[in-house]
CSV table of C-alpha atoms and ligand atoms in Angstrom, one decimal:
chain,number,residue,atom,x,y,z
A,1,MET,CA,34.8,-25.9,-26.0
A,2,SER,CA,32.4,-25.7,-22.9
A,3,TRP,CA,31.1,-22.8,-21.9
A,4,ARG,CA,32.7,-22.9,-18.8
A,5,ASP,CA,36.3,-22.1,-20.5
A,6,ASN,CA,35.0,-18.5,-21.6
A,7,LEU,CA,34.1,-17.9,-17.7
A,8,ILE,CA,36.3,-15.1,-16.1
A,9,LYS,CA,39.3,-16.6,-13.7
A,10,ILE,CA,40.0,-14.3,-11.2
A,11,GLU,CA,40.8,-14.3,-8.0
A,12,PRO,CA,38.4,-12.1,-6.4
A,13,TYR,CA,39.5,-9.5,-3.3
A,14,VAL,CA,38.5,-11.0,-0.1
A,15,ALA,CA,37.0,-8.4,2.9
A,16,GLY,CA,36.9,-9.1,6.2
A,17,GLU,CA,34.7,-12.3,7.4
A,18,GLN,CA,31.2,-11.7,8.5
A,19,PRO,CA,29.9,-14.3,10.8
A,20,ASN,CA,26.4,-15.7,11.2
A,21,LYS,CA,26.0,-14.1,14.4
A,22,THR,CA,25.0,-11.3,16.4
A,23,ASP,CA,26.7,-11.1,19.2
A,24,PHE,CA,30.0,-10.4,18.6
A,25,ILE,CA,32.8,-8.3,18.0
A,26,LYS,CA,33.9,-7.2,14.4
A,27,LEU,CA,37.2,-5.5,14.5
A,28,ASN,CA,37.8,-6.9,11.1
A,29,ALA,CA,36.8,-4.4,8.3
A,30,ASN,CA,38.2,-0.8,9.6
A,31,GLU,CA,34.5,0.0,10.3
A,32,ASN,CA,33.4,3.2,12.5
A,33,PRO,CA,32.4,1.8,15.4
A,34,TYR,CA,30.3,5.2,16.4
A,35,PRO,CA,27.3,5.5,14.2
A,36,PRO,CA,26.9,8.5,11.5
A,37,SER,CA,25.9,12.2,12.7
A,38,PRO,CA,22.5,12.1,13.4
A,39,ARG,CA,22.4,14.6,10.3
A,40,VAL,CA,22.7,12.2,9.0
A,41,LEU,CA,19.8,10.1,10.2
A,42,ALA,CA,17.3,12.9,10.6
A,43,ALA,CA,18.9,12.6,6.1
A,44,VAL,CA,17.5,9.2,6.1
A,45,SER,CA,14.7,9.1,8.1
A,46,ASN,CA,12.9,11.7,6.3
A,47,PHE,CA,13.8,11.1,2.8
A,48,ASN,CA,11.2,11.4,0.5
A,49,ALA,CA,10.4,7.7,-0.4
A,50,GLU,CA,7.7,8.8,-3.5
A,51,SER,CA,11.1,10.7,-4.8
A,52,LEU,CA,12.6,7.5,-5.4
A,53,LYS,CA,10.3,7.0,-9.0
A,54,LYS,CA,13.0,9.2,-10.4
A,55,TYR,CA,16.7,8.8,-10.7
A,56,PRO,CA,19.0,10.2,-9.0
A,57,SER,CA,21.0,13.8,-9.9
A,58,ALA,CA,23.1,12.0,-12.9
A,59,ASN,CA,26.5,13.4,-11.3
A,60,ALA,CA,25.8,13.7,-7.7
A,61,LEU,CA,25.9,17.1,-8.0
A,62,PRO,CA,24.5,18.1,-4.3
A,63,LEU,CA,26.4,16.0,-3.1
A,64,VAL,CA,29.5,17.3,-5.1
A,65,LYS,CA,29.1,20.5,-4.3
A,66,ALA,CA,29.2,19.7,-0.5
A,67,ILE,CA,32.6,18.1,-0.7
A,68,ALA,CA,34.0,20.3,-2.9
A,69,LYS,CA,33.0,23.3,-0.5
A,70,ARG,CA,35.1,21.6,2.4
A,71,GLU,CA,37.9,20.8,0.4
A,72,GLY,CA,37.7,24.2,-1.0
A,73,LEU,CA,37.5,23.0,-4.8
A,74,ASN,CA,35.9,23.6,-7.3
A,75,PRO,CA,32.6,21.0,-8.9
A,76,GLU,CA,34.5,19.6,-11.6
A,77,ASN,CA,37.2,18.7,-9.0
A,78,VAL,CA,35.2,16.0,-7.8
A,79,PHE,CA,33.5,12.8,-8.3
A,80,ALA,CA,31.3,10.5,-6.4
A,81,GLY,CA,30.9,7.0,-6.3
A,82,ASN,CA,29.3,4.3,-5.2
A,83,GLY,CA,32.4,4.1,-2.5
A,84,THR,CA,35.8,3.7,-3.1
A,85,ASP,CA,36.3,0.7,-4.2
A,86,ASP,CA,33.7,1.7,-7.1
A,87,VAL,CA,35.7,5.1,-7.8
A,88,LEU,CA,39.0,3.3,-7.8
A,89,SER,CA,38.2,0.4,-9.8
A,90,LEU,CA,36.9,3.4,-12.8
A,91,ALA,CA,40.1,5.5,-12.2
A,92,PHE,CA,41.6,2.0,-13.2
A,93,ARG,CA,39.9,1.6,-16.4
A,94,ALA,CA,40.1,4.9,-17.2
A,95,PHE,CA,43.7,5.9,-17.0
A,96,PHE,CA,45.7,2.8,-17.0
A,97,ASN,CA,45.8,2.3,-20.4
A,98,SER,CA,49.1,1.7,-21.5
A,99,LYS,CA,50.8,-0.6,-22.2
A,100,LYS,CA,53.9,-0.1,-19.6
A,101,PRO,CA,52.5,-1.6,-16.2
A,102,ILE,CA,51.0,0.9,-13.4
A,103,ILE,CA,53.2,0.3,-9.9
A,104,PHE,CA,52.5,0.0,-6.1
A,105,PRO,CA,53.8,-0.8,-2.8
A,106,ASP,CA,53.9,-4.6,-2.7
A,107,ILE,CA,52.3,-4.0,0.7
A,108,THR,CA,49.1,-2.5,0.3
A,109,TYR,CA,45.7,-2.4,-0.3
A,110,SER,CA,44.9,-5.3,-2.0
A,111,PHE,CA,42.6,-5.0,-3.8
A,112,ASN,CA,44.8,-3.3,-6.4
A,113,THR,CA,45.8,-6.6,-7.8
A,114,VAL,CA,42.4,-7.6,-8.5
A,115,TRP,CA,41.4,-4.4,-10.6
A,116,CYS,CA,44.6,-5.3,-12.4
A,117,GLY,CA,43.6,-8.7,-12.9
A,118,ILE,CA,39.9,-8.0,-14.2
A,119,LEU,CA,40.9,-5.0,-16.4
A,120,ASN,CA,43.9,-6.6,-18.1
A,121,ILE,CA,46.3,-3.7,-17.0
A,122,PRO,CA,50.5,-4.7,-16.4
A,123,TYR,CA,51.3,-4.5,-12.7
A,124,GLU,CA,55.1,-4.7,-10.8
A,125,THR,CA,54.8,-4.4,-7.2
A,126,VAL,CA,57.6,-2.4,-5.4
A,127,PRO,CA,59.1,-3.6,-2.3
A,128,VAL,CA,58.2,-1.7,1.4
A,129,ASP,CA,61.5,-1.5,3.5
A,130,GLU,CA,62.2,-3.6,6.4
A,131,ASN,CA,59.7,-1.3,8.6
A,132,PHE,CA,56.8,-1.3,6.0
A,133,ASN,CA,58.5,2.2,5.0
A,134,ILE,CA,57.8,2.8,1.0
A,135,ASN,CA,60.6,4.3,-0.7
A,136,ALA,CA,59.4,7.9,-3.0
A,137,LYS,CA,63.0,7.1,-4.9
A,138,ASP,CA,61.3,3.4,-5.5
A,139,TYR,CA,58.7,5.3,-8.0
A,140,ALA,CA,61.3,7.2,-9.9
A,141,ARG,CA,61.1,4.5,-13.5
A,142,GLU,CA,59.1,3.5,-15.9
A,143,ASN,CA,55.4,2.9,-15.3
A,144,GLY,CA,52.1,3.2,-16.7
A,145,GLY,CA,50.5,4.8,-13.6
A,146,VAL,CA,51.5,4.5,-9.6
A,147,VAL,CA,48.8,4.0,-7.3
A,148,ILE,CA,50.0,4.6,-3.4
A,149,ALA,CA,47.8,4.5,-0.5
A,150,ASN,CA,48.6,7.7,2.3
A,151,PRO,CA,48.5,6.6,5.0
A,152,ASN,CA,49.0,3.0,3.6
A,153,ALA,CA,47.1,-0.2,4.5
A,154,PRO,CA,47.5,-2.7,6.1
A,155,THR,CA,50.8,-1.1,7.5
A,156,SER,CA,49.0,2.3,9.4
A,157,ILE,CA,51.7,4.1,8.4
A,158,GLY,CA,50.7,7.7,7.0
A,159,ARG,CA,53.5,10.4,5.0
A,160,GLY,CA,54.0,13.9,4.9
A,161,LEU,CA,54.0,15.7,2.0
A,162,ASP,CA,57.3,16.2,0.9
A,163,PHE,CA,56.7,12.2,0.2
A,164,ILE,CA,53.9,12.9,-1.8
A,165,ARG,CA,56.2,15.6,-3.9
A,166,GLU,CA,58.4,13.2,-4.9
A,167,ILE,CA,56.1,11.0,-6.0
A,168,LEU,CA,54.5,13.2,-8.2
A,169,ASP,CA,58.2,15.0,-9.1
A,170,ASN,CA,59.3,11.7,-10.2
A,171,ASN,CA,56.5,10.7,-12.3
A,172,ARG,CA,54.8,13.6,-14.3
A,173,GLU,CA,54.2,11.2,-17.4
A,174,SER,CA,51.6,8.7,-15.3
A,175,VAL,CA,49.2,9.8,-13.4
A,176,VAL,CA,49.4,9.2,-9.7
A,177,ILE,CA,46.4,8.1,-7.5
A,178,VAL,CA,46.6,8.9,-3.7
A,179,ASP,CA,44.0,6.6,-1.5
A,180,GLU,CA,43.5,9.0,1.3
A,181,ALA,CA,40.9,6.3,2.6
A,182,TYR,CA,42.2,7.2,6.4
A,183,VAL,CA,43.3,10.5,6.4
A,184,ASP,CA,41.4,11.8,9.0
A,185,PHE,CA,42.8,10.1,11.4
A,186,GLY,CA,46.2,11.7,11.2
A,187,GLY,CA,47.6,11.5,8.3
A,188,THR,CA,48.0,14.4,5.3
A,189,THR,CA,46.6,14.6,3.3
A,190,ALA,CA,47.8,15.6,-0.5
A,191,VAL,CA,44.9,18.1,-1.8
A,192,PRO,CA,46.8,21.2,-1.7
A,193,LEU,CA,49.2,19.4,-4.5
A,194,LEU,CA,46.2,19.7,-6.7
A,195,LYS,CA,47.2,22.7,-7.8
A,196,GLU,CA,50.2,22.3,-9.0
A,197,TYR,CA,49.7,18.8,-10.7
A,198,ASP,CA,47.4,17.8,-12.9
A,199,ASN,CA,48.3,14.2,-13.0
A,200,LEU,CA,47.3,13.9,-9.3
A,201,LEU,CA,43.6,11.9,-8.4
A,202,ILE,CA,43.3,11.7,-4.6
A,203,THR,CA,39.9,8.8,-3.2
A,204,ARG,CA,38.4,9.5,-0.1
A,205,THR,CA,35.8,7.4,1.5
A,206,PHE,CA,32.8,7.7,3.6
A,207,SER,CA,33.2,4.2,5.2
A,208,LYS,CA,36.1,4.9,8.1
A,209,SER,CA,35.6,8.2,9.3
A,210,ARG,CA,32.4,8.9,8.4
A,211,SER,CA,31.1,6.0,9.7
A,212,LEU,CA,29.1,5.6,6.5
A,213,ALA,CA,30.1,1.5,5.1
A,214,GLY,CA,26.7,0.0,4.4
A,215,MET,CA,25.6,3.2,2.4
A,216,ARG,CA,28.6,2.9,-0.2
A,217,LEU,CA,30.0,6.1,-0.9
A,218,GLY,CA,33.1,7.7,-1.6
A,219,TRP,CA,34.6,10.5,-3.9
A,220,ALA,CA,37.6,11.6,-6.0
A,221,MET,CA,39.4,15.0,-6.7
A,222,GLY,CA,41.9,15.8,-9.0
A,223,SER,CA,42.0,18.4,-11.8
A,224,ALA,CA,39.2,18.5,-14.3
A,225,GLU,CA,40.7,16.9,-16.7
A,226,LEU,CA,40.9,13.2,-14.9
A,227,ILE,CA,37.5,13.9,-13.8
A,228,SER,CA,36.1,14.2,-16.7
A,229,ALA,CA,37.4,10.8,-17.7
A,230,LEU,CA,36.1,9.6,-14.2
A,231,TYR,CA,32.7,10.5,-15.7
A,232,ALA,CA,33.6,9.4,-19.0
A,233,THR,CA,33.9,6.3,-18.1
A,234,LYS,CA,31.3,6.0,-15.4
A,235,ASP,CA,28.9,7.0,-18.0
A,236,SER,CA,30.2,4.2,-20.4
A,237,MET,CA,29.6,1.5,-17.7
A,238,ASN,CA,26.8,2.8,-15.3
A,239,SER,CA,25.2,6.1,-15.7
A,240,TYR,CA,23.5,7.2,-12.5
A,241,PRO,CA,25.5,5.5,-9.7
A,242,VAL,CA,25.1,7.4,-6.5
A,243,ASP,CA,21.4,6.1,-5.5
A,244,SER,CA,19.3,9.9,-4.0
A,245,ILE,CA,19.2,8.3,-0.2
A,246,ALA,CA,23.0,7.5,-0.5
A,247,GLN,CA,23.2,11.6,-2.0
A,248,ALA,CA,21.2,12.7,0.5
A,249,ALA,CA,22.7,11.3,3.6
A,250,GLY,CA,26.7,12.4,2.2
A,251,ALA,CA,25.3,15.5,1.6
A,252,ALA,CA,24.2,15.6,5.3
A,253,SER,CA,27.6,14.3,6.6
A,254,PHE,CA,29.4,16.6,5.5
A,255,GLU,CA,26.6,19.3,7.6
A,256,ASP,CA,28.0,18.4,10.8
A,257,GLU,CA,31.9,18.8,11.1
A,258,GLU,CA,31.8,19.1,15.2
A,259,TYR,CA,30.3,15.3,15.2
A,260,PHE,CA,33.1,14.5,12.7
A,261,GLN,CA,35.6,16.3,14.5
A,262,SER,CA,34.3,14.3,18.2
A,263,THR,CA,34.1,10.9,16.2
A,264,LEU,CA,37.3,11.2,15.1
A,265,LYS,CA,38.9,12.3,18.7
A,266,ARG,CA,37.7,9.2,20.2
A,267,VAL,CA,38.5,6.7,17.7
A,268,ILE,CA,41.8,8.6,18.2
A,269,ALA,CA,42.2,8.4,21.4
A,270,THR,CA,41.0,4.8,22.1
A,271,ARG,CA,43.9,4.0,19.4
A,272,ASP,CA,46.1,5.6,20.9
A,273,ARG,CA,45.7,3.3,24.6
A,274,LEU,CA,45.5,0.4,22.5
A,275,THR,CA,48.7,1.1,21.1
A,276,LYS,CA,50.2,1.4,24.4
A,277,GLU,CA,48.8,-1.5,25.9
A,278,LEU,CA,49.8,-4.2,22.9
A,279,ARG,CA,53.5,-2.5,23.7
A,280,ALA,CA,53.0,-3.3,27.3
A,281,MET,CA,51.9,-7.3,26.2
A,282,GLY,CA,55.1,-7.1,24.3
A,283,PHE,CA,53.9,-6.7,20.8
A,284,LYS,CA,55.6,-4.2,17.8
A,285,LEU,CA,53.7,-1.9,15.7
A,286,PRO,CA,54.2,1.1,14.0
A,287,ASP,CA,53.0,3.8,15.2
A,288,SER,CA,49.3,4.2,13.2
A,289,GLN,CA,47.6,7.4,11.1
A,290,THR,CA,44.6,5.1,10.7
A,291,ASN,CA,41.6,3.7,12.8
A,292,PHE,CA,43.0,0.6,12.7
A,293,VAL,CA,47.2,-1.2,14.1
A,294,PHE,CA,49.0,-3.3,12.4
A,295,ALA,CA,50.8,-5.8,14.9
A,296,SER,CA,53.3,-8.4,15.8
A,297,HIS,CA,54.9,-10.2,18.9
A,298,PRO,CA,57.7,-12.0,18.4
A,299,LYS,CA,57.1,-15.1,21.0
A,300,HIS,CA,53.4,-16.0,19.2
A,301,SER,CA,52.2,-16.8,15.7
A,302,ALA,CA,49.7,-13.6,14.7
A,303,ARG,CA,47.7,-16.9,12.6
A,304,GLU,CA,47.4,-18.4,16.5
A,305,ILE,CA,46.3,-14.9,18.3
A,306,PHE,CA,43.9,-14.5,15.1
A,307,GLU,CA,42.1,-18.1,15.9
A,308,TYR,CA,42.4,-17.6,19.8
A,309,LEU,CA,41.0,-14.2,19.4
A,310,LYS,CA,38.0,-15.9,17.4
A,311,THR,CA,36.7,-18.1,20.1
A,312,LYS,CA,37.1,-15.7,22.4
A,313,ASP,CA,33.9,-13.8,19.4
A,314,ILE,CA,36.4,-11.3,18.3
A,315,TYR,CA,37.8,-11.1,15.2
A,316,VAL,CA,40.4,-9.5,14.2
A,317,ARG,CA,42.2,-9.8,10.4
A,318,TRP,CA,45.4,-11.7,9.7
A,319,TRP,CA,46.0,-12.5,6.1
A,320,GLY,CA,48.6,-16.1,5.6
A,321,LYS,CA,50.8,-14.4,2.9
A,322,PRO,CA,54.6,-13.5,2.9
A,323,LYS,CA,55.5,-10.9,4.3
A,324,ILE,CA,53.0,-9.6,7.0
A,325,ASP,CA,51.7,-13.8,8.0
A,326,ASN,CA,52.7,-12.6,11.3
A,327,PHE,CA,50.7,-9.4,11.2
A,328,LEU,CA,47.4,-8.6,12.6
A,329,ARG,CA,45.3,-6.0,11.4
A,330,ILE,CA,43.2,-5.2,14.0
A,331,THR,CA,40.4,-1.8,14.6
A,332,VAL,CA,39.6,0.4,16.9
A,333,GLY,CA,36.8,-0.1,18.2
A,334,THR,CA,34.5,1.1,21.1
A,335,ASP,CA,36.8,1.6,23.9
A,336,GLU,CA,34.2,-1.2,25.9
A,337,GLU,CA,35.8,-3.6,22.8
A,338,THR,CA,38.4,-2.4,22.8
A,339,ASP,CA,38.7,-3.8,26.4
A,340,ALA,CA,37.0,-6.8,25.8
A,341,LEU,CA,39.9,-7.2,23.3
A,342,ILE,CA,42.8,-6.6,25.8
A,343,ALA,CA,41.4,-8.4,28.4
A,344,ALA,CA,41.5,-11.6,25.7
A,345,LEU,CA,45.3,-11.2,24.5
A,346,LYS,CA,46.2,-10.5,27.9
A,347,ASP,CA,44.4,-13.9,28.9
A,348,PHE,CA,45.8,-15.5,25.4
A,349,ILE,CA,49.5,-14.4,26.2
B,1,PLP,C1,38.1,0.7,2.9
B,1,PLP,C2,39.4,1.0,2.0
B,1,PLP,C3,38.9,1.7,1.0
B,1,PLP,C4,37.2,1.3,0.3
B,1,PLP,O1,36.5,1.6,0.9
B,1,PLP,P1,34.7,1.5,0.1
B,1,PLP,O2,34.4,3.2,0.0
B,1,PLP,O3,34.4,1.1,1.4
B,1,PLP,O4,34.6,1.5,-0.8
B,1,PLP,C5,39.4,1.9,-0.7
B,1,PLP,N1,41.3,1.6,-0.1
B,1,PLP,C6,41.7,1.8,0.9
B,1,PLP,C7,42.6,2.0,1.5
B,1,PLP,C8,40.9,1.1,1.7
B,1,PLP,O5,41.1,0.9,3.4
């Protein structure tokens, strides 16, 4: 036996490429093309660096209060972490301790299988239909937990409250996680259902709609019981996860609803224009409720388009995976970036 036999064997999550150059158009990680609110910039530049000698507020209480206020919840129903990925990995650890497999769609956020791998959580994937729709009836089966992204990624398809309610009604004995990373771009939030279902946990991120991917901030909303299990898990791993600067920046982002809404509007308008342009070029894509589109072309392989765009310094996302290997996931950039993308695609086609 060598120490090598004891090293972890796991296939990690692979994020969108970050090329080693500066002059390129990055449409592969669903980042927001616009900066965070000026209130956030002020909170960061006026941050009192001396206060860094102290540990941050352990449970990010001021930030949690700001989130609770905006969502109409009590602070005991909110948990903040270092990005949704941090919150979700804690939630998987905290809630999925059954021997029964947890279930989630076969086409969804690819981090799910990675967490199941590292945390030894059994799982089964449930196929989406030929239009990438998730069928709520398929989730009426025994399981150790349910994870749904709504709107889903990378498909960009969002579903209404009835759909989430049906999944919850079929899963009274499981924790149901609804990942709402993209909900602000036109999806329907399940927050109104929190009053009725104490087994529902909703996660959100500052990375997409709030333009703070580099800050690493995300949160969860749920019953006090679920939220306490998250705190217990966090406090067993790392009790001070959200740093003081991130807490200040996050809270400031909630002080500027107007800027938030205006940024969303711009992204949505560009997305709808991009959708029309792509369809005019023959691409097939569902209506997006997110800040990206998921498109395929009947005459050209997604891989070839992906490689071609790279030669034009435009980076989009392509996975050579079953069912989606002829699709590109393209983040909505600024209008100029979108124009460059459209021009390059027209050239290619
Ligand atoms: C981007 C994304 C996340 C993670 O967001 P972070 O807060 O940056 O960790 C979670 N779920 C989905 C579906 C995402 O697309």
